[in-house]
Coordinates of C-alpha atoms in Angstrom, one line a residue:
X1 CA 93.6 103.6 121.7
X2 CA 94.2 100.7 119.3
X3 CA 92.3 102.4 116.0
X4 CA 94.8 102.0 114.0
X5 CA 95.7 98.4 115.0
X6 CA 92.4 97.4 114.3
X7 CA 91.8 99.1 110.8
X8 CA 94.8 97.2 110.2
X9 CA 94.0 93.8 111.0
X10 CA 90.5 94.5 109.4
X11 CA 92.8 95.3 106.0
X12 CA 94.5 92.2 106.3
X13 CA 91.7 89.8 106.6
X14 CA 91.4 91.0 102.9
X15 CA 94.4 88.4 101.7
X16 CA 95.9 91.3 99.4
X17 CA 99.1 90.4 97.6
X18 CA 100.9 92.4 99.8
X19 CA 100.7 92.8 103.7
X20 CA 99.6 96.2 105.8
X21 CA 101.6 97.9 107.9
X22 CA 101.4 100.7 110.1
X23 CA 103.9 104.0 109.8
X24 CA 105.8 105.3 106.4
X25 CA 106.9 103.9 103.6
X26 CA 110.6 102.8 104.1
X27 CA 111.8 101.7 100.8
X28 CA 112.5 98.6 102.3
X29 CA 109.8 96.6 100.9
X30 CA 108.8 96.7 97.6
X31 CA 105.4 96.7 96.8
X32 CA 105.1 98.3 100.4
X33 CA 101.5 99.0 101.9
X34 CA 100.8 101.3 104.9
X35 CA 98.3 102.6 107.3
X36 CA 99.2 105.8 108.6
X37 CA 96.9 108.3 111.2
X38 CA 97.6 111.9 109.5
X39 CA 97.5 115.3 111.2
X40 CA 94.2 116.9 111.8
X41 CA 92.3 114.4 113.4
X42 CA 89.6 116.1 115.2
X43 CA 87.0 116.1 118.5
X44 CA 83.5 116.5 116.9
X45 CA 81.9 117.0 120.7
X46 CA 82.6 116.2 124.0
X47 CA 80.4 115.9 126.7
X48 CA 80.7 116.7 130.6
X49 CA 82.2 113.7 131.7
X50 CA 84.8 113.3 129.3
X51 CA 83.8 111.6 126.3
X52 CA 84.1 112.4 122.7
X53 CA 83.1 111.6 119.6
X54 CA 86.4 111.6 117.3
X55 CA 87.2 112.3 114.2
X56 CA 91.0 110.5 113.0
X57 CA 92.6 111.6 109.3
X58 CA 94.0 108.5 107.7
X59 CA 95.7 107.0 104.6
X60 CA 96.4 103.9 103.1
X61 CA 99.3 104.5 100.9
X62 CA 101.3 101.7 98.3
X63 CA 104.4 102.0 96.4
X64 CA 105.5 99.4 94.1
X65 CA 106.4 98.6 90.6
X66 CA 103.1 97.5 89.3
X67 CA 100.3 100.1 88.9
X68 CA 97.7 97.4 87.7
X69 CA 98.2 95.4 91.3
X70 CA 98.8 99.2 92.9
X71 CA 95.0 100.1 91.5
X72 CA 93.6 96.5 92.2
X73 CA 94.5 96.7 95.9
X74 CA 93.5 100.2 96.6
X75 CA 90.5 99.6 94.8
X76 CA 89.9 96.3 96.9
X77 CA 90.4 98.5 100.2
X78 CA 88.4 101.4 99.0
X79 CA 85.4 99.0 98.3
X80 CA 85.8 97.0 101.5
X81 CA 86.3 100.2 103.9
X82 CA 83.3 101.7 102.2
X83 CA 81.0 99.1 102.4
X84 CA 77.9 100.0 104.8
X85 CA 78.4 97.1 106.6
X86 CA 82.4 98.0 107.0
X87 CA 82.5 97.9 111.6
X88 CA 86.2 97.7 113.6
X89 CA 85.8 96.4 117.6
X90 CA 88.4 97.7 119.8
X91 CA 90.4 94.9 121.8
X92 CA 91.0 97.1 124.3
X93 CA 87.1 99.0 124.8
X94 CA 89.0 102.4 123.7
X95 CA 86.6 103.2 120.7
X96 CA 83.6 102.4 119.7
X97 CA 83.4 102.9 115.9
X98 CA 81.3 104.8 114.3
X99 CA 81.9 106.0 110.8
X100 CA 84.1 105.9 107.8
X101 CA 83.9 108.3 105.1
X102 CA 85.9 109.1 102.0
X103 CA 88.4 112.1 101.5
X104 CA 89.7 110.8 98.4
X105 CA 89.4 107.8 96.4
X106 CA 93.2 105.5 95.3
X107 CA 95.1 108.2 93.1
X108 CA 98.5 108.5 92.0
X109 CA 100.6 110.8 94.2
X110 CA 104.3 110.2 92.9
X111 CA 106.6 108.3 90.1
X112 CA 110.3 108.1 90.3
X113 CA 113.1 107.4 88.4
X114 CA 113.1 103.4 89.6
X115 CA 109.8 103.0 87.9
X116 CA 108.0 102.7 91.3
X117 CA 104.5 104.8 91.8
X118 CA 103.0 105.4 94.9
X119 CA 99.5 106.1 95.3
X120 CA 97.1 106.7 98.1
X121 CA 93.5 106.6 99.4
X122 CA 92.5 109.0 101.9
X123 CA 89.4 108.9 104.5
X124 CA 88.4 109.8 108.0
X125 CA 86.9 107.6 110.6
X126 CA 84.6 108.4 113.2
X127 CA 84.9 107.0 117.0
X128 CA 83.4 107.4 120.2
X129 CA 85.9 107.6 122.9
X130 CA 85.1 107.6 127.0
X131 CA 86.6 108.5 130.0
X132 CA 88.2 105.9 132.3
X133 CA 86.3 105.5 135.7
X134 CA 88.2 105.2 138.9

């Protein structure tokens, strides 16, 4: 399933400061922005043939040396994902998306010694999956 591809490249069309990648923050990159799928993602209901409607745990998360661009990004994300006209289109036919919905909005999770923050924006979105025929 290509999800998490596409809520990527739907973050990017955004023309942030800062690119969005997918995986964990490296330390490589500084201000560093990421998409990651987080545990607990969930089947809502399945029916007899196979399909399901889905439930995946995700979270942007940025690190960087500048809160005010930290909070203006997140805060450009958060308004963007939760827009009621916010859609993703799989490129492969694996999803069909269906809805987004907040778990928490951008908040600071961590400041070290470097003067870097990090802070993240948590939500769950909602896809219908179906079983390959043949």
């Amino acid at each position: 399933m290509d999800l998490k591809e596409r809520m990527k490249d739907a973050i990017n069309t955004l023309k942030l400061p800062v690119t969005c990648r997918l995986g964990y923050l490296d330390g490589k990159h500084s201000p560093d922005l990421r998409l990651q799928v987080l545990p607990g993602s969930t089947v809502i209901d399945r029916d007899y043939a196979g399909n399901k409607t889905e439930q995946y745990a995700m979270e942007i998360i940025m690190r960087g040396d500048e809160e005010l661009v930290i909070n203006q990004v997140l805060a450009t994300i958060a308004d963007y994902l939760c827009d009621n006209d916010f859609r993703v289109v799989s490129h492969d036919g694996s999803f069909v998306y269906s809805e987004l919905g907040v778990a928490s909005f951008p908040h600071p999770v961590m400041a070290d010694t470097t003067g870097e923050v990090t802070y993240v924006f948590d939500f769950k979105v909602t896809v219908d999956t179906f079983t390959k025929e043949g």
